[in-house]
């Protein structure tokens, strides 16, 4: 939850989620977070880059099933960080790209099982389709750690994951929404939302958090809130070019009507900026990830708030927690990574030239 707002916001959040379910595609109550009924603890991973995560010195082979790798810089940065940390800890990391195809990812995990890997890190492209493969890994005695995206095990209790490592996507969206609310500083706004992929649980959490954070600021300042989500589009697989074309269509359909753009990912936001510039319009923009080009755009005043969803720390944590499991350490069922919001006031703290992703 956004710092300092959590206690006052708990009741409001429930009401807002119900209200905006009718105005924003994907915020329906039937889409619950995986294992939402479990009692879960959270913890922060150890400092990234440790070369002492494998005290036994044993050689481990860790399989990594990535949802969509080729041509997706955030996922590439995550996997690169994982490989580097694995190498520093005597681990071979075998990465297979599922190409965002659920059937292929099932086959990929079965292939890793056949290779008799010691552990599997899974970034699922579908929360339920992969469950048969997870169950197969369980039967083979291979622990499965999820990163970035959740699985929904309610439909298959025989499929077990050790932990989910992710950012708190609702909280990240909330922080971005609250900051944009402050900048807009009016009790009504026309909003466009650029989403990544239909059915993506993390994107759903981000946009619902954004709406809640934006509304919370309006309620605090004006005692009333009105957000008109005039358009929500999917930019297929978080693609910047598709984001640009979708934003162009929005601006043509709603000329000089969009006050706020919330993008569920920085790459799409960068594409949307090109469309906004071409249309000659002025729009407040918020996004999520921590991509270098987006941070530079924030420094230039083109983006106004960025919630950090660290590709590098996610990749490192996937290896770290796999090794914890392999060494029989107790771990939490969910690990949330630090995810502050970048604004013009603190951007210098996060700006790292030459580092593609935080």
Coordinates of C-alpha atoms in Angstrom, one line a residue:
X1 CA 0.0 0.0 0.0
X2 CA 1.2 3.5 -0.7
X3 CA 3.2 4.8 2.2
X4 CA 1.1 6.5 4.9
X5 CA -2.2 5.7 3.3
X6 CA -2.8 2.0 4.1
X7 CA -4.9 2.2 7.2
X8 CA -7.3 4.8 5.8
X9 CA -7.6 3.1 2.5
X10 CA -8.5 -0.5 3.4
X11 CA -12.3 0.0 3.4
X12 CA -12.2 2.4 0.5
X13 CA -10.3 0.0 -1.7
X14 CA -13.0 -2.7 -1.4
X15 CA -15.7 -0.3 -2.5
X16 CA -13.6 1.1 -5.4
X17 CA -12.8 -2.3 -6.7
X18 CA -16.5 -3.1 -7.0
X19 CA -17.4 0.3 -8.5
X20 CA -14.8 0.3 -11.2
X21 CA -15.4 -3.3 -12.1
X22 CA -18.1 -2.0 -14.3
X23 CA -16.0 0.7 -16.0
X24 CA -12.6 -1.0 -16.6
X25 CA -12.2 -4.3 -18.4
X26 CA -10.5 -6.9 -16.4
X27 CA -11.3 -5.8 -12.8
X28 CA -14.1 -8.3 -12.4
X29 CA -14.4 -9.9 -9.0
X30 CA -14.1 -13.4 -10.5
X31 CA -10.4 -12.9 -11.2
X32 CA -8.8 -13.6 -7.8
X33 CA -5.1 -13.7 -7.1
X34 CA -3.6 -17.2 -6.9
X35 CA -4.0 -18.8 -3.4
X36 CA -5.6 -15.6 -2.1
X37 CA -7.1 -17.6 0.8
X38 CA -3.7 -18.7 2.1
X39 CA -2.1 -17.1 5.1
X40 CA 1.1 -15.7 3.6
X41 CA 4.0 -13.9 4.9
X42 CA 6.2 -11.6 2.9
X43 CA 9.9 -10.9 3.1
X44 CA 12.6 -9.1 1.1
X45 CA 15.3 -11.1 -0.6
X46 CA 18.9 -10.8 0.4
X47 CA 21.0 -8.1 -1.4
X48 CA 21.4 -9.1 -5.0
X49 CA 24.7 -10.3 -6.4
X50 CA 25.7 -12.5 -3.5
X51 CA 28.1 -15.2 -4.4
X52 CA 27.6 -17.1 -1.1
X53 CA 24.1 -18.4 -1.7
X54 CA 25.3 -21.9 -2.2
X55 CA 27.2 -22.8 1.0
X56 CA 27.4 -26.5 0.1
X57 CA 29.4 -25.7 -3.0
X58 CA 27.5 -28.4 -4.8
X59 CA 26.9 -28.0 -8.5
X60 CA 23.1 -27.5 -9.2
X61 CA 21.2 -27.4 -12.4
X62 CA 18.3 -25.0 -12.4
X63 CA 15.7 -25.0 -15.2
X64 CA 14.1 -21.7 -16.0
X65 CA 10.8 -21.7 -18.0
X66 CA 10.3 -18.1 -19.3
X67 CA 6.9 -17.1 -20.5
X68 CA 8.1 -14.8 -23.4
X69 CA 11.8 -14.1 -23.9
X70 CA 12.7 -13.2 -27.4
X71 CA 12.3 -9.5 -28.2
X72 CA 11.0 -8.6 -24.7
X73 CA 13.8 -6.6 -22.9
X74 CA 12.3 -6.8 -19.4
X75 CA 12.3 -10.6 -19.5
X76 CA 15.7 -10.7 -21.1
X77 CA 17.1 -8.5 -18.3
X78 CA 15.5 -10.8 -15.7
X79 CA 17.0 -13.9 -17.2
X80 CA 20.4 -12.4 -17.7
X81 CA 20.6 -11.4 -14.0
X82 CA 19.5 -14.9 -13.0
X83 CA 22.2 -16.5 -15.1
X84 CA 24.9 -14.2 -13.7
X85 CA 23.9 -15.0 -10.1
X86 CA 23.7 -18.7 -10.9
X87 CA 27.2 -18.7 -12.4
X88 CA 28.5 -17.0 -9.3
X89 CA 27.0 -19.8 -7.1
X90 CA 28.1 -22.9 -9.1
X91 CA 24.6 -23.2 -10.8
X92 CA 23.9 -24.0 -14.4
X93 CA 20.8 -22.2 -15.5
X94 CA 19.0 -23.7 -18.4
X95 CA 16.5 -21.2 -19.9
X96 CA 13.7 -22.2 -22.3
X97 CA 11.4 -19.6 -24.0
X98 CA 7.7 -20.5 -24.0
X99 CA 7.0 -17.8 -26.6
X100 CA 3.9 -16.9 -24.7
X101 CA 2.3 -20.3 -25.7
X102 CA 0.8 -22.2 -22.8
X103 CA 1.1 -25.6 -24.6
X104 CA 4.7 -25.0 -25.4
X105 CA 5.4 -24.0 -21.8
X106 CA 3.9 -27.2 -20.5
X107 CA 6.2 -29.1 -22.9
X108 CA 9.1 -27.0 -21.9
X109 CA 8.6 -27.8 -18.2
X110 CA 8.2 -31.5 -19.0
X111 CA 11.5 -31.3 -20.9
X112 CA 13.2 -29.8 -17.9
X113 CA 11.8 -32.6 -15.8
X114 CA 13.2 -35.2 -18.2
X115 CA 16.6 -33.5 -17.9
X116 CA 16.4 -34.1 -14.2
X117 CA 17.1 -30.6 -13.2
X118 CA 17.4 -29.8 -9.4
X119 CA 14.8 -27.1 -9.4
X120 CA 12.6 -25.2 -11.8
X121 CA 11.9 -21.5 -11.9
X122 CA 8.7 -20.7 -13.7
X123 CA 7.3 -17.5 -15.1
X124 CA 3.9 -18.7 -16.3
X125 CA 2.2 -17.3 -19.3
X126 CA -1.1 -18.8 -18.1
X127 CA -2.1 -19.2 -14.5
X128 CA -3.9 -22.6 -14.9
X129 CA -2.7 -24.3 -18.1
X130 CA 0.8 -25.0 -16.6
X131 CA -0.6 -26.8 -13.5
X132 CA -0.3 -30.3 -15.0
X133 CA 3.4 -29.7 -15.6
X134 CA 3.8 -28.3 -12.1
X135 CA 2.2 -31.5 -10.7
X136 CA 4.6 -33.6 -12.8
X137 CA 7.5 -31.7 -11.3
X138 CA 6.2 -32.3 -7.8
X139 CA 5.9 -36.0 -8.5
X140 CA 9.5 -36.1 -9.7
X141 CA 10.6 -34.4 -6.5
X142 CA 11.7 -31.2 -8.3
X143 CA 10.8 -28.0 -6.5
X144 CA 9.1 -25.2 -8.5
X145 CA 9.6 -21.5 -7.7
X146 CA 7.4 -18.9 -9.5
X147 CA 8.7 -15.5 -10.5
X148 CA 6.9 -12.4 -11.8
X149 CA 3.6 -14.1 -12.6
X150 CA 1.3 -16.3 -10.4
X151 CA -0.3 -19.6 -10.9
X152 CA -3.8 -20.4 -9.7
X153 CA -3.6 -23.7 -7.9
X154 CA -7.2 -23.7 -6.7
X155 CA -8.2 -25.9 -9.6
X156 CA -5.4 -28.4 -9.0
X157 CA -4.4 -28.8 -5.3
X158 CA -1.8 -31.4 -6.4
X159 CA 0.2 -28.7 -8.1
X160 CA 2.5 -27.0 -5.5
X161 CA 4.9 -24.2 -5.8
X162 CA 7.4 -23.3 -3.1
X163 CA 7.0 -19.5 -3.3
X164 CA 5.9 -16.7 -5.6
X165 CA 8.5 -13.9 -6.1
X166 CA 7.0 -10.8 -7.4
X167 CA 6.5 -7.1 -6.8
X168 CA 3.3 -6.1 -5.1
X169 CA 1.6 -5.1 -8.3
X170 CA -1.5 -3.6 -6.7
X171 CA 0.7 -1.5 -4.4
X172 CA 2.9 -0.3 -7.4
X173 CA -0.2 0.7 -9.3
X174 CA -1.6 2.5 -6.2
X175 CA 1.6 4.5 -5.8
X176 CA 1.6 5.6 -9.4
X177 CA -2.1 6.5 -9.3
X178 CA -1.6 8.5 -6.1
X179 CA 1.3 10.5 -7.6
X180 CA -0.7 11.2 -10.8
X181 CA -3.7 12.3 -8.7
X182 CA -1.5 14.8 -7.0
X183 CA -0.2 16.2 -10.2
X184 CA -3.6 16.3 -11.8
X185 CA -5.1 17.8 -8.7
X186 CA -8.7 17.9 -9.9
X187 CA -11.8 15.9 -8.7
X188 CA -12.5 14.5 -12.2
X189 CA -10.3 13.0 -15.0
X190 CA -10.6 11.2 -18.3
X191 CA -8.2 8.2 -18.3
X192 CA -6.8 5.8 -20.9
X193 CA -5.3 2.5 -19.8
X194 CA -2.8 0.6 -21.8
X195 CA -2.6 -3.1 -20.8
X196 CA -0.2 -5.8 -21.8
X197 CA -1.9 -9.1 -22.3
X198 CA -5.5 -10.3 -21.8
X199 CA -5.9 -12.4 -18.7
X200 CA -2.6 -11.3 -17.2
X201 CA -3.2 -11.3 -13.4
X202 CA -0.4 -8.8 -12.7
X203 CA -1.7 -6.3 -15.2
X204 CA -5.1 -6.6 -13.6
X205 CA -3.7 -5.9 -10.2
X206 CA -1.7 -2.9 -11.5
X207 CA -4.7 -1.1 -13.1
X208 CA -7.0 -1.7 -10.1
X209 CA -4.3 -0.4 -7.8
X210 CA -3.8 2.7 -10.1
X211 CA -7.6 3.5 -10.0
X212 CA -7.6 3.2 -6.2
X213 CA -4.5 5.3 -5.7
X214 CA -5.8 8.0 -8.0
X215 CA -9.2 8.0 -6.3
X216 CA -7.7 8.1 -2.8
X217 CA -5.9 11.3 -3.5
X218 CA -9.1 12.9 -5.0
X219 CA -11.1 11.8 -1.9
X220 CA -8.5 13.2 0.4
X221 CA -8.2 16.5 -1.4
X222 CA -11.8 17.1 -2.7
X223 CA -14.0 14.8 -0.8
X224 CA -15.2 13.3 -4.1
X225 CA -13.7 11.3 -7.0
X226 CA -14.6 10.8 -10.6
X227 CA -12.5 8.8 -13.0
X228 CA -13.9 8.2 -16.5
X229 CA -11.9 5.4 -18.1
X230 CA -12.7 6.3 -21.7
X231 CA -10.5 3.6 -23.2
X232 CA -8.6 0.5 -22.2
X233 CA -6.5 -1.3 -24.9
X234 CA -4.2 -4.3 -25.0
X235 CA -0.8 -3.8 -26.6
X236 CA -0.2 -7.5 -27.2
X237 CA 2.7 -8.8 -25.1
X238 CA 3.6 -5.4 -23.8
X239 CA 4.9 -4.3 -27.2
X240 CA 5.9 -0.6 -27.7
X241 CA 4.9 -0.5 -31.3
X242 CA 1.5 -1.9 -30.6
X243 CA 1.2 0.4 -27.7
X244 CA 1.8 3.3 -30.1
X245 CA -0.8 2.2 -32.6
X246 CA -3.4 1.6 -29.9
X247 CA -2.7 5.0 -28.4
X248 CA -3.0 6.6 -31.8
X249 CA -6.4 5.1 -32.2
X250 CA -7.5 6.3 -28.7
X251 CA -6.4 9.8 -29.5
X252 CA -8.3 9.8 -32.8
X253 CA -11.4 8.4 -31.1
X254 CA -11.2 10.8 -28.2
X255 CA -9.4 14.0 -29.5
X256 CA -8.2 16.4 -26.8
X257 CA -10.1 14.4 -24.2
X258 CA -7.5 12.2 -22.5
X259 CA -6.1 13.7 -19.3
X260 CA -4.2 10.7 -17.9
X261 CA -2.5 7.7 -19.4
X262 CA -1.7 4.7 -17.2
X263 CA 0.4 2.1 -18.9
X264 CA 1.0 -1.2 -17.2
X265 CA 4.5 -1.3 -18.6
X266 CA 7.2 1.1 -19.5
X267 CA 7.8 -0.3 -23.0
X268 CA 4.2 0.4 -23.9
X269 CA 4.4 3.8 -22.3
X270 CA 7.3 4.8 -24.5
X271 CA 5.4 3.8 -27.6
X272 CA 2.4 5.8 -26.4
X273 CA 4.6 8.9 -25.9
X274 CA 5.3 8.9 -29.7
X275 CA 1.6 8.8 -30.4
X276 CA 0.9 11.6 -27.9
X277 CA 3.7 13.8 -29.4
X278 CA 2.4 13.2 -33.0
X279 CA -1.1 14.2 -31.9
X280 CA 0.3 17.4 -30.3
X281 CA -1.6 16.7 -27.1
X282 CA -0.6 17.1 -23.4
X283 CA -1.2 14.0 -21.2
X284 CA 0.0 13.0 -17.8
X285 CA 1.7 9.6 -18.0
X286 CA 2.4 7.0 -15.4
X287 CA 3.8 3.5 -16.0
X288 CA 5.5 0.6 -14.3
X289 CA 8.8 -1.3 -14.5
X290 CA 12.0 0.8 -14.3
X291 CA 13.3 0.8 -17.9
X292 CA 16.2 3.2 -18.5
X293 CA 14.5 5.0 -21.5
X294 CA 11.4 5.5 -19.4
X295 CA 13.4 7.0 -16.5
X296 CA 15.1 9.3 -18.9
X297 CA 11.7 10.3 -20.3
X298 CA 10.6 11.1 -16.7
X299 CA 13.7 13.3 -16.3
X300 CA 12.6 15.1 -19.4
X301 CA 9.1 15.6 -18.1
X302 CA 7.4 13.3 -20.6
X303 CA 6.5 10.6 -18.0
X304 CA 5.3 11.7 -14.6
X305 CA 5.5 8.6 -12.4
X306 CA 7.1 5.2 -12.6
X307 CA 6.5 2.3 -10.2
X308 CA 9.5 0.0 -10.0
X309 CA 9.1 -3.6 -10.9
X310 CA 12.7 -4.7 -10.9
X311 CA 13.7 -7.2 -13.6
X312 CA 17.2 -7.6 -12.2
X313 CA 16.1 -8.2 -8.6
X314 CA 13.3 -10.6 -9.7
X315 CA 15.8 -12.7 -11.7
X316 CA 18.3 -12.8 -8.8
X317 CA 15.6 -13.7 -6.3
X318 CA 14.5 -16.6 -8.5
X319 CA 18.0 -18.2 -8.1
X320 CA 18.3 -17.2 -4.5
X321 CA 15.1 -18.8 -3.4
X322 CA 15.7 -21.9 -5.5
X323 CA 18.9 -22.4 -3.6
X324 CA 17.2 -21.8 -0.3
X325 CA 14.7 -24.6 -1.1
X326 CA 17.5 -26.9 -2.3
X327 CA 19.3 -26.3 1.0
X328 CA 16.1 -27.1 3.0
X329 CA 15.7 -23.5 4.3
X330 CA 12.3 -22.3 5.4
X331 CA 10.9 -19.6 3.1
X332 CA 7.8 -17.5 2.9
X333 CA 5.1 -18.6 0.5
X334 CA 5.3 -15.1 -1.1
X335 CA 8.2 -12.8 -1.5
X336 CA 7.5 -9.2 -2.4
X337 CA 10.4 -7.1 -3.9
X338 CA 10.9 -3.5 -3.0
X339 CA 8.9 -1.3 -5.3
X340 CA 9.0 2.5 -4.7
X341 CA 7.6 5.1 -7.1
X342 CA 9.9 7.3 -9.1
X343 CA 8.9 11.0 -9.5
X344 CA 10.8 14.1 -10.5
X345 CA 11.7 14.6 -6.9
X346 CA 13.6 11.4 -6.5
X347 CA 14.6 10.4 -10.0
X348 CA 18.3 11.1 -9.6
X349 CA 18.4 8.3 -6.9
X350 CA 17.2 5.8 -9.4
X351 CA 18.8 7.0 -12.7
X352 CA 21.6 4.7 -13.7
X353 CA 23.0 5.5 -17.2
X354 CA 23.9 2.3 -19.0
X355 CA 21.7 0.1 -16.9
X356 CA 18.8 -1.0 -19.2
X357 CA 16.5 -2.0 -16.3
X358 CA 16.6 -1.5 -12.5

